[in-house]
Coordinates of C-alpha atoms in Angstrom, one line a residue:
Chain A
X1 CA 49.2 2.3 5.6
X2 CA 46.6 -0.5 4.6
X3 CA 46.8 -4.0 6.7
X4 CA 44.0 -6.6 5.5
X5 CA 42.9 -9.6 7.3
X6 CA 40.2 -12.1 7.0
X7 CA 38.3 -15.0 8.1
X8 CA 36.8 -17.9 7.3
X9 CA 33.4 -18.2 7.8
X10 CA 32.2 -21.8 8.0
X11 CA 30.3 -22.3 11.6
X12 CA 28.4 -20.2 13.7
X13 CA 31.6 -19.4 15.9
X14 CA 33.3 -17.8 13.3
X15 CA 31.1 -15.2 13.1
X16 CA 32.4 -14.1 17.0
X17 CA 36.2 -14.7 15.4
X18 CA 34.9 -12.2 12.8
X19 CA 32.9 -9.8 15.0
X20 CA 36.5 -9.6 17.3
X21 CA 38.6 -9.4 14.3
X22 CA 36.7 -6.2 13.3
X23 CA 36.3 -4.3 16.6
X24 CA 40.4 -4.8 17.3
X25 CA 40.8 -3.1 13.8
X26 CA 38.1 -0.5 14.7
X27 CA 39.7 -0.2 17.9
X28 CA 43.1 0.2 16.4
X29 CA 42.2 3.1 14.0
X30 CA 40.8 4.9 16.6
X31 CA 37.4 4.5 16.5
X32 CA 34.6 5.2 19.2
X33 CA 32.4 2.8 21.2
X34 CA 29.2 3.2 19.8
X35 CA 31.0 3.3 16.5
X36 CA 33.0 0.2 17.3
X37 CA 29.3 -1.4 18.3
X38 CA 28.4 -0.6 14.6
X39 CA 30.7 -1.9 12.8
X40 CA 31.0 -5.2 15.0
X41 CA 27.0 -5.5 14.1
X42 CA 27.2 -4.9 10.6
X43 CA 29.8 -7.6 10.4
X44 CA 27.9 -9.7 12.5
X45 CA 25.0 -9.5 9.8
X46 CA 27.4 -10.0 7.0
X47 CA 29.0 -13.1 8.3
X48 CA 25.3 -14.5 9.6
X49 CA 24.1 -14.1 6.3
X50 CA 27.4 -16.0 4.8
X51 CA 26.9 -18.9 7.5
X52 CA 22.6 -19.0 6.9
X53 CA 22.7 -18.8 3.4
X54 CA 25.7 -19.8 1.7
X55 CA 27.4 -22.1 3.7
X56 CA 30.8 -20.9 3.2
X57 CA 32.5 -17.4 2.5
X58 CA 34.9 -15.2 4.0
X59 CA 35.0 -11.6 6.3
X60 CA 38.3 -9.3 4.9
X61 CA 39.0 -6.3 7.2
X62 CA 41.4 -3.8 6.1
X63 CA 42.4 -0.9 7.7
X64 CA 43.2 2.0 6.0
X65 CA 44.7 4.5 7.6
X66 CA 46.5 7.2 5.6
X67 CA 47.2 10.8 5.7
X68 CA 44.0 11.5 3.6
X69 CA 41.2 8.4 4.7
X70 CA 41.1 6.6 7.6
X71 CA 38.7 4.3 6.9
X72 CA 37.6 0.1 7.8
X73 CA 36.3 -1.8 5.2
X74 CA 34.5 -4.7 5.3
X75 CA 34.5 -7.1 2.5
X76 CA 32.2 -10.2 2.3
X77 CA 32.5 -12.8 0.1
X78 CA 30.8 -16.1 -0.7
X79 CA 30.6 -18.6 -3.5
X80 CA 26.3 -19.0 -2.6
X81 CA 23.5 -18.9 -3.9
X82 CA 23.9 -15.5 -5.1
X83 CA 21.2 -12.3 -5.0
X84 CA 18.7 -12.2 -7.4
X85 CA 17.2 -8.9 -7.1
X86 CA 20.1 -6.6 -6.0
X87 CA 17.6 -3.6 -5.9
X88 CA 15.2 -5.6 -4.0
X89 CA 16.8 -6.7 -1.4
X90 CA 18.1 -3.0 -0.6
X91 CA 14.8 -2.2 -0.1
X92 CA 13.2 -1.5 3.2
X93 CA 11.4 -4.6 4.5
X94 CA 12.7 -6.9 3.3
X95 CA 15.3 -7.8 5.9
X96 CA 12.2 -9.8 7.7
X97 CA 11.9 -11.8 4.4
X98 CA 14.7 -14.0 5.3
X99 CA 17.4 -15.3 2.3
X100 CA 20.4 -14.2 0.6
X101 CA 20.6 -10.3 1.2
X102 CA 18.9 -9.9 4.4
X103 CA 19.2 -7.2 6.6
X104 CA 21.4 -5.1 4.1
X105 CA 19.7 -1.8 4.5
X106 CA 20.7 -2.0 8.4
X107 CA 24.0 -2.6 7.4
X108 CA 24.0 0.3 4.8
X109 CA 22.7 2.7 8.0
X110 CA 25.2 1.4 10.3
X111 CA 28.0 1.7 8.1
X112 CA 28.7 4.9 5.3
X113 CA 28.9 2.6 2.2
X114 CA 27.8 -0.6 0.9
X115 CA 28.4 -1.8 -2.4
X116 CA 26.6 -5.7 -3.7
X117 CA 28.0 -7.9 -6.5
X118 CA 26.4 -11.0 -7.0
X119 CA 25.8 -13.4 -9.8
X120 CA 23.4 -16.4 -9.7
X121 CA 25.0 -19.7 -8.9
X122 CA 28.5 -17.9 -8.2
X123 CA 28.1 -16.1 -5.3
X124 CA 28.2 -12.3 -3.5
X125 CA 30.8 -9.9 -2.8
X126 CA 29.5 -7.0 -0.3
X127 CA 31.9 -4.3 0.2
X128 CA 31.2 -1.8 3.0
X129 CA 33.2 1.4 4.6
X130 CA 32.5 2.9 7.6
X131 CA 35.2 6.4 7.3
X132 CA 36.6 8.4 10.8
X133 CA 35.6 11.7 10.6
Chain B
X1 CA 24.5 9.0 13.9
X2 CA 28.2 9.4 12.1
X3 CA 25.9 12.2 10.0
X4 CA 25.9 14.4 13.2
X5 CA 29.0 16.5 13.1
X6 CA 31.5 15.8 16.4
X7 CA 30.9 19.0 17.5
X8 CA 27.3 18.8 17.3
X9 CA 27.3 15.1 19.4
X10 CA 29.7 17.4 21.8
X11 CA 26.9 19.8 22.0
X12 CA 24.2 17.5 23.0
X13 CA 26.4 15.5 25.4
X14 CA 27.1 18.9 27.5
X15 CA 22.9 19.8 27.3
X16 CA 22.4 15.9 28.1
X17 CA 24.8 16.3 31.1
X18 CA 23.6 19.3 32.7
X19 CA 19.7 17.6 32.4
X20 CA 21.0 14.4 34.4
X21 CA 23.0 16.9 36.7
X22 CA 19.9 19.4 37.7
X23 CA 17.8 16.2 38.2
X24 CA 19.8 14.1 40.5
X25 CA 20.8 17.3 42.4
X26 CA 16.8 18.5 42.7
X27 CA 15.0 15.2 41.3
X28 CA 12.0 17.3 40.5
X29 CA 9.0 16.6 38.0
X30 CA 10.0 20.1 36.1
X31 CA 13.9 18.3 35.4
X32 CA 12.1 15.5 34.1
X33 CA 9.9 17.7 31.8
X34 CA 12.8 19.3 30.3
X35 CA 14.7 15.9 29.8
X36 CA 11.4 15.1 27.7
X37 CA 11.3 18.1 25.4
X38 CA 15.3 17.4 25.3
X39 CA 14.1 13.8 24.2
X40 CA 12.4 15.1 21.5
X41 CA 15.5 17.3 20.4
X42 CA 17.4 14.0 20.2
X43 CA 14.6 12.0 17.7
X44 CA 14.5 14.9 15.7
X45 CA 18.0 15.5 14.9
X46 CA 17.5 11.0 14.3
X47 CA 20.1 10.1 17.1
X48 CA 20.0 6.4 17.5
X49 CA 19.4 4.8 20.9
X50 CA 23.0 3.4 20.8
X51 CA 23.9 7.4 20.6
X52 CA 21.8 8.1 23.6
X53 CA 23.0 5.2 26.0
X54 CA 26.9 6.5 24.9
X55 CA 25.7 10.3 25.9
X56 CA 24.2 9.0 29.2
X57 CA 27.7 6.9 29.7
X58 CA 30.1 9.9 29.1
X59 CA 27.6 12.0 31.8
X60 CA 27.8 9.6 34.1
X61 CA 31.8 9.4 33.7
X62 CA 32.2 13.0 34.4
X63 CA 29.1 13.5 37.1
X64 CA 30.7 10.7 39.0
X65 CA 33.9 10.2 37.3
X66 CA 35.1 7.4 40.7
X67 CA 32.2 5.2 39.9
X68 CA 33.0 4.6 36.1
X69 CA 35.1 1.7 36.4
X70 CA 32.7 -0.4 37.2
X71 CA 30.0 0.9 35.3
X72 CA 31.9 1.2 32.2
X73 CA 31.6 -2.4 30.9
X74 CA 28.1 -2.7 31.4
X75 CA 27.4 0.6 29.4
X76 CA 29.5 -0.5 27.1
X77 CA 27.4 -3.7 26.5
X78 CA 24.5 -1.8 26.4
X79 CA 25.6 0.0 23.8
X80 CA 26.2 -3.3 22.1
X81 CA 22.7 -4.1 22.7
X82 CA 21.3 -1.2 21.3
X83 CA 22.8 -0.9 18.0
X84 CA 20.3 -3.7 17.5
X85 CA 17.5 -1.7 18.6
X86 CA 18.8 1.2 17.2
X87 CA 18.5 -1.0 13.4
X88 CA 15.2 -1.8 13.8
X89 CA 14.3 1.5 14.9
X90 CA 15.9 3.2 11.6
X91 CA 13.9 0.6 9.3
X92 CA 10.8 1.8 11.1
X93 CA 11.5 5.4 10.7
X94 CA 12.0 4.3 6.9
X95 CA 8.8 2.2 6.5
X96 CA 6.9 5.2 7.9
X97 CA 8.1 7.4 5.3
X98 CA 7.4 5.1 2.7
X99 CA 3.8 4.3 3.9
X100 CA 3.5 8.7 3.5
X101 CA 5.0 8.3 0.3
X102 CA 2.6 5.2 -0.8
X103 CA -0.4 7.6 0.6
X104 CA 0.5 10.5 -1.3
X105 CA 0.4 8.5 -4.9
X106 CA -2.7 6.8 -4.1
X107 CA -4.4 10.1 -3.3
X108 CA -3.2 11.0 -6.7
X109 CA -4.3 7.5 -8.3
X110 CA -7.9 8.1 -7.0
X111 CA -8.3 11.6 -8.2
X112 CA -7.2 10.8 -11.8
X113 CA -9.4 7.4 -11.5
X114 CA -11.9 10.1 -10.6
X115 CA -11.6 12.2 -13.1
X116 CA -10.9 9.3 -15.8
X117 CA -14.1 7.4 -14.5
X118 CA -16.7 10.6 -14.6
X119 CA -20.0 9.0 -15.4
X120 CA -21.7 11.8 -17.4
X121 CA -25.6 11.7 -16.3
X122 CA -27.1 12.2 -20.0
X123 CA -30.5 14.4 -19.6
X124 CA -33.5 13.1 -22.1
X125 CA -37.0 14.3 -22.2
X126 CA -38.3 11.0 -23.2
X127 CA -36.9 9.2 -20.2
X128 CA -35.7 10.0 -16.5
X129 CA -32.4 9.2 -15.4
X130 CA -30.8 8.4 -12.3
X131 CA -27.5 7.2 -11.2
X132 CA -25.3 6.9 -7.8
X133 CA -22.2 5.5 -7.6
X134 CA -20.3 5.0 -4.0
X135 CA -16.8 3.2 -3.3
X136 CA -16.2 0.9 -0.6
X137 CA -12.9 1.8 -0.5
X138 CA -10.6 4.7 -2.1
X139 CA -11.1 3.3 -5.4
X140 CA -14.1 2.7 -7.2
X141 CA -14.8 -0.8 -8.3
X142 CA -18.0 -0.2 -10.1
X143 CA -18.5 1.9 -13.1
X144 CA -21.7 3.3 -15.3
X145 CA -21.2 4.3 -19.2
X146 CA -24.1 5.8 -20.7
X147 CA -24.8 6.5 -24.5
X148 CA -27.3 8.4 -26.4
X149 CA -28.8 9.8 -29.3
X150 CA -30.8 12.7 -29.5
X151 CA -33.8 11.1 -27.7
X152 CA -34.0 8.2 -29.8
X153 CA -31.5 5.8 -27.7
X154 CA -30.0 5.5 -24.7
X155 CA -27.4 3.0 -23.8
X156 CA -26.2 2.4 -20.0
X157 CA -23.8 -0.3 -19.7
X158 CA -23.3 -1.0 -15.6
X159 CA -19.8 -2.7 -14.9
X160 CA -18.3 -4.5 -11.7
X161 CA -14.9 -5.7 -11.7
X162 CA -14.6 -8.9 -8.8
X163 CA -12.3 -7.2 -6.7
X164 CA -11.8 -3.9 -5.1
X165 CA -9.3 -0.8 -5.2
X166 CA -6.4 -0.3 -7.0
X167 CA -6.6 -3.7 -9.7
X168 CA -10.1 -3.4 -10.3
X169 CA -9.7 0.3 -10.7
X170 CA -7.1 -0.5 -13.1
X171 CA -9.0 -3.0 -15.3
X172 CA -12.0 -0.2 -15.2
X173 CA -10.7 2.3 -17.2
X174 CA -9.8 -0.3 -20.0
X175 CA -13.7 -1.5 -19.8
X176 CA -14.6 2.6 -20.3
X177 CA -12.1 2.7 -23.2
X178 CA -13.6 -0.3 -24.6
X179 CA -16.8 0.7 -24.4
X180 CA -15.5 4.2 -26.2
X181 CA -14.4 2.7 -29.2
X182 CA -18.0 1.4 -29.9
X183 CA -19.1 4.5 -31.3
X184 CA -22.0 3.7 -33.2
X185 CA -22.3 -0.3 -32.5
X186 CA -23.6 0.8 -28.8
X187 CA -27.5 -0.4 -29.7
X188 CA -26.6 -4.2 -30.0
X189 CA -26.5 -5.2 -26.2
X190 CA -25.0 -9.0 -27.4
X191 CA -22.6 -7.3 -29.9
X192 CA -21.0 -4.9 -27.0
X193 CA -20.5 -7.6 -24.5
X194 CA -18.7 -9.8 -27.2
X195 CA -16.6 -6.7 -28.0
X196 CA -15.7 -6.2 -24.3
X197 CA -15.1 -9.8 -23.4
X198 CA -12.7 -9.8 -26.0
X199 CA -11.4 -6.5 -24.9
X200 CA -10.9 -7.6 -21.5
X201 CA -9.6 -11.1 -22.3
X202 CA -6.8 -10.5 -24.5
X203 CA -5.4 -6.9 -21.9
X204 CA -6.5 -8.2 -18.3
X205 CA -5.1 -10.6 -16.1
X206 CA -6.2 -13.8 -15.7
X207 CA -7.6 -13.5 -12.6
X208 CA -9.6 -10.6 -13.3
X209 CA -13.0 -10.8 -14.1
X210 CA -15.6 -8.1 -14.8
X211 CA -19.8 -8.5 -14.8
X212 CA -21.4 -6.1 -17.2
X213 CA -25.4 -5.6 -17.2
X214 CA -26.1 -3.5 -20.9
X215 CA -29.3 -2.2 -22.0
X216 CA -30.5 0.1 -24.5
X217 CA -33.8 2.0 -24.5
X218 CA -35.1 3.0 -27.9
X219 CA -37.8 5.6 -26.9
X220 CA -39.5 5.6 -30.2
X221 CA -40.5 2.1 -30.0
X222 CA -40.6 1.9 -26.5
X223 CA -38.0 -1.3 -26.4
X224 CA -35.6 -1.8 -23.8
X225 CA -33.1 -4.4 -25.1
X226 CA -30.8 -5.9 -23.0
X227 CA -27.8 -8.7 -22.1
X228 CA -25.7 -9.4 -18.9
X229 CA -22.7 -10.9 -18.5
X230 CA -22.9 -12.5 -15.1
X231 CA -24.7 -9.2 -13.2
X232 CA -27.0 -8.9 -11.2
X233 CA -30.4 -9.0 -13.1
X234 CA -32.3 -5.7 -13.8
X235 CA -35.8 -4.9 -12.0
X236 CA -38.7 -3.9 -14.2
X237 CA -41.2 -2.2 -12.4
X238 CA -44.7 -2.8 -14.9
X239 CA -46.9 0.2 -13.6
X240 CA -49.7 -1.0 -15.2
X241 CA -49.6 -4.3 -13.4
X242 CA -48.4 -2.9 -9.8
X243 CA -45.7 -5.7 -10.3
X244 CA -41.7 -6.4 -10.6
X245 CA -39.8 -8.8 -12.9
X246 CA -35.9 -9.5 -13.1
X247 CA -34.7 -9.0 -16.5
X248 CA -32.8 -12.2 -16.2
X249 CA -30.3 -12.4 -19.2
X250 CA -27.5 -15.6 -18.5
X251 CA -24.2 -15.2 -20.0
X252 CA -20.6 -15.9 -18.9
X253 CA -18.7 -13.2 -16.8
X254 CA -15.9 -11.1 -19.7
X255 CA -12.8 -11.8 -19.7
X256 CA -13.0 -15.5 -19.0
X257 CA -13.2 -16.8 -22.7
X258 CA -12.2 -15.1 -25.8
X259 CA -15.5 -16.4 -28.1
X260 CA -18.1 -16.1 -25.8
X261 CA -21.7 -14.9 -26.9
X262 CA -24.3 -12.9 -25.6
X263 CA -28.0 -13.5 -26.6
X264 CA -30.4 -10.5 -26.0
X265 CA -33.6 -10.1 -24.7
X266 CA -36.2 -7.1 -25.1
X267 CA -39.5 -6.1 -23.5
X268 CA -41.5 -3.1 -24.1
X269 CA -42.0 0.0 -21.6
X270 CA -44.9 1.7 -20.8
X271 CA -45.5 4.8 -19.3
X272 CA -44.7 4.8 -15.9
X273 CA -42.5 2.1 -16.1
X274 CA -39.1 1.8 -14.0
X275 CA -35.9 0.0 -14.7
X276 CA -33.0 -0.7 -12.2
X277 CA -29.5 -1.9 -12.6
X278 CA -27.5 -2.5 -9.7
X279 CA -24.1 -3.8 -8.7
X280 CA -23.6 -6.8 -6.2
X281 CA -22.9 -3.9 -3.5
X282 CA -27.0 -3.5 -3.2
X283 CA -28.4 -6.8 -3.5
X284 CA -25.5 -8.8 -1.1
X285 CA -26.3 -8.4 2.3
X286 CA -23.3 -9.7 3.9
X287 CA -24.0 -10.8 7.3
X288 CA -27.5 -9.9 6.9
X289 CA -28.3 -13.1 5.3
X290 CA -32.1 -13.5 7.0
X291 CA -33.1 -10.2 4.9
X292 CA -34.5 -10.6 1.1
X293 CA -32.7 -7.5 -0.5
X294 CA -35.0 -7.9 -3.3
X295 CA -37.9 -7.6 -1.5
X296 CA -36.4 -4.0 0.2
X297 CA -35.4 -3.1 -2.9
X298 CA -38.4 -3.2 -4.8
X299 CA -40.6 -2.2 -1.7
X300 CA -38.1 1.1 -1.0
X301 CA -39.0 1.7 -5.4
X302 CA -43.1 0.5 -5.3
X303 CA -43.8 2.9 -2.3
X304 CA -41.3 6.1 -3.9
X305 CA -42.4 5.7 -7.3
X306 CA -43.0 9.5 -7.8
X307 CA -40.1 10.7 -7.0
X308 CA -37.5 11.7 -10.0
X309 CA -35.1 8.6 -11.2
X310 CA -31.9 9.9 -9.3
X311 CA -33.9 10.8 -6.0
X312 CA -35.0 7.0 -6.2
X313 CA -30.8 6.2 -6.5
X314 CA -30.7 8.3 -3.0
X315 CA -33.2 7.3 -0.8
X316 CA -32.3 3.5 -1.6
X317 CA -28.7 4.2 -0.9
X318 CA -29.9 5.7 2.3
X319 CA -32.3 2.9 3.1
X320 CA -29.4 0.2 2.5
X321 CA -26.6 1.9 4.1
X322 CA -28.8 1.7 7.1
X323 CA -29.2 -1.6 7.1
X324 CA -25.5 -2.0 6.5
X325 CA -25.1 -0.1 9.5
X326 CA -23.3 2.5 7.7
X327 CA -20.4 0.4 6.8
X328 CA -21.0 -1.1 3.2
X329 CA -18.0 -3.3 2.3
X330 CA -18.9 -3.4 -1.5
X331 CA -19.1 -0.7 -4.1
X332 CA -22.5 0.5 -4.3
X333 CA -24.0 1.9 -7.5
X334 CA -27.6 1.9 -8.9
X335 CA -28.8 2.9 -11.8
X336 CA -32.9 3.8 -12.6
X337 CA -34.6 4.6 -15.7
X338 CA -38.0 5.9 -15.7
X339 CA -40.3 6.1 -18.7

């Protein structure tokens, strides 16, 4: 079974609509607190960075929950800016810098996956899985 | 972390939980010591602070499993706040591991700088040479070419880059390959400088800029020939005459224009006589502005005169590190010729 939902992402409170949206669907599939805290953070970050830097996007939850994966993922997209340097801004450090991409590599630790699209003056899609074990 | 196996995290929760138990039972400095060395079992095995605040929570629940429900909320924000923590932490841990890494190559970068910038102190019986080069930093900033012929000629070109470590490194070893393709042009002071300049123009940076002294002894004639672009002037010691002169020579720093030229000048040796190239690193005395560093120069090289060429390099790198106080923030190098 796979049930997707999303969220607008246009003022600061719809990052909270966002971060509730993702621990219910955490919840749901059966995941702990601390990993529930996780996942709420790294779609805290995602959505901040939507709201900071590129005005508007959107926060997709799904919840996959099959006999083989049981897994959320977070998908962020945005029509912004877009990421110059997708290599760059995974690197360490940079999450300081401020700008489209920041903080990613906290979001890669707190989840298991993160994937970046982006193309100048379209936008960014980040894709991110965090898996029950 | 999610890496940690379930079982594993299970593990650690019952060691975690009979630590708090034993303490608040006894409450003794020895409970405390092993909740430390426990501690240090947790950072190693990289559990995150949110980890450890969600061990301490299940503990508490079954220690004092009546007291939980109103606790629970506030651990659980706790955890909340952590997670936070528990990011910057991780980038930390990561940055460190880089800095190591960064270490590591640039202990590699200075021993091939090392081994690619070996000044080779030639050995002439018509003239005594000395030479002593010292980094600032890791990297060497300064570098000393010299080139001979039988006895006939000898060539020392002394080379700053403006800058320090890794870039001026870097630009260095294109100066010494410069310098290596001259092969037999090495007598004309004004003819290498041209050839470097344009060397250094066309492969360097803008912004880097290099100050070259050249000279070239020809022992049979007794004529030291010479050129600078933008270094420090040379020191001529006349024996005969108990007196010094700088062997001024003007000309633009390399790499700044692609057409500059160099004139050269020439004055004639006698026996006894002592010449000294320097860097910047010996005659700036940051800080120490009220003392002439010409004057302790050539006073350190009039009252040693007798000692060889490279024991005069020595004592006045002792005599102006003291002064420095031990801490020279410039490369240091110094090179003396003694007919």
């Amino acid at each position: 079974m796979a049930s997707k939902s999303s969220v607008e992402i246009i003022t600061e409170w719809d990052i909270v609509a966002a971060r509730q949206l993702g621990r219910n669907e955490a919840k749901a599939l059966g995941f702990g607190t601390v990993d529930q805290a996780r996942i709420t953070t790294a779609i805290s970050e995602l959505a901040r960075n939507i709201y900071l830097y590129a005005n508007i996007g959107r926060i997709e939850i799904e919840r996959v929950d099959t006999e083989t994966e049981k897994k959320i993922v977070v998908t962020a997209t945005d029509q912004g800016p877009g990421i110059h340097d997708i290599r760059k801004v995974m690197e360490e450090g940079y999450s300081t810098s401020g700008g489209v991409g920041a903080g990613l590599p906290g979001v890669k630790r707190l989840m298991d996956s993160l994937e970046v699209q982006s193309v100048i003056g379209e936008g960014t899609t980040i894709r991110a899985e965090k898996w029950l074990r | 972390m999610a890496a940690l196996g379930r079982e594993k995290m299970k593990q650690l929760e019952a060691q975690y939980k009979k630590i708090l138990a034993d303490y608040i039972v006894n409450q003794t400095e020895k409970n405390l010591y092993i909740a430390q060395n426990f501690t240090r079992q947790l950072i190693q095995k990289n559990i995150s602070p949110e980890d450890v605040i969600s061990i301490h929570k299940n503990a508490i629940a079954e220690i004092f499993p009546d007291r939980m429900n109103e606790a629970q909320p506030a651990y659980d924000f706790l955890i909340e706040v952590m997670v936070h923590y528990g990011m910057a932490h991780r980038e930390h841990q990561s940055l460190l591991q880089k800095q190591a890494e960064y270490e590591m190559e640039m202990k590699i970068a200075t021993s091939i700088q090392k081994a690619l910038l070996k000044t080779h102190i030639p050995k002439l019986s018509t003239v005594d040479i000395g030479m002593l080069s010292v980094p600032a930093r890791k990297m060497n900033g300064d570098y000393v070419h010299f080139f001979y012929h039988r006895d006939d000629y000898l060539s020392v070109a002394v080379t700053d880059v403006v800058g320090k470590g890794v870039p001026a490194a870097l630009c260095m070893s294109m100066v010494k390959y410069g310098l290596e393709t001259l092969e037999y042009a090495y007598k004309e002071p004004s003819y290498v400088l041209e050839v470097i300049n344009r060397v250094i123009e066309k492969g360097v940076d803008d912004s880097m800029f290099v100050s070259m002294f050249y000279g070239c002894l020809d022992t049979q004639r007794n004529m030291f020939s010479y050129a600078s672009a933008g270094h420090e002037p040379a020191l001529h010691y006349n024996a005969k005459q108990d007196q010094f002169v700088a062997l001024e020579a003007k000309g633009l720093l390399l790499g700044v224009l692609p057409n500059t030229k160099y004139t050269y000048q020439e004055v004639i040796l006698e026996d006894n006589d002592i010449i000294t190239m320097m860097t910047d690193g010996v005659t700036e005395f940051r800080g120490n502005d009220h003392l002439n560093s010409r004057q302790i120069i050539t006073s350190v090289i009039r009252d040693n005169k007798y000692l060889s060429a490279q024991q005069l390099c020595q004592l006045l790198y002792r005599e102006i590190e003291k002064i420095h106080g031990f801490d020279l923030s410039d490369d240091f190098t110094v090179v003396i010729l003694k007919k």
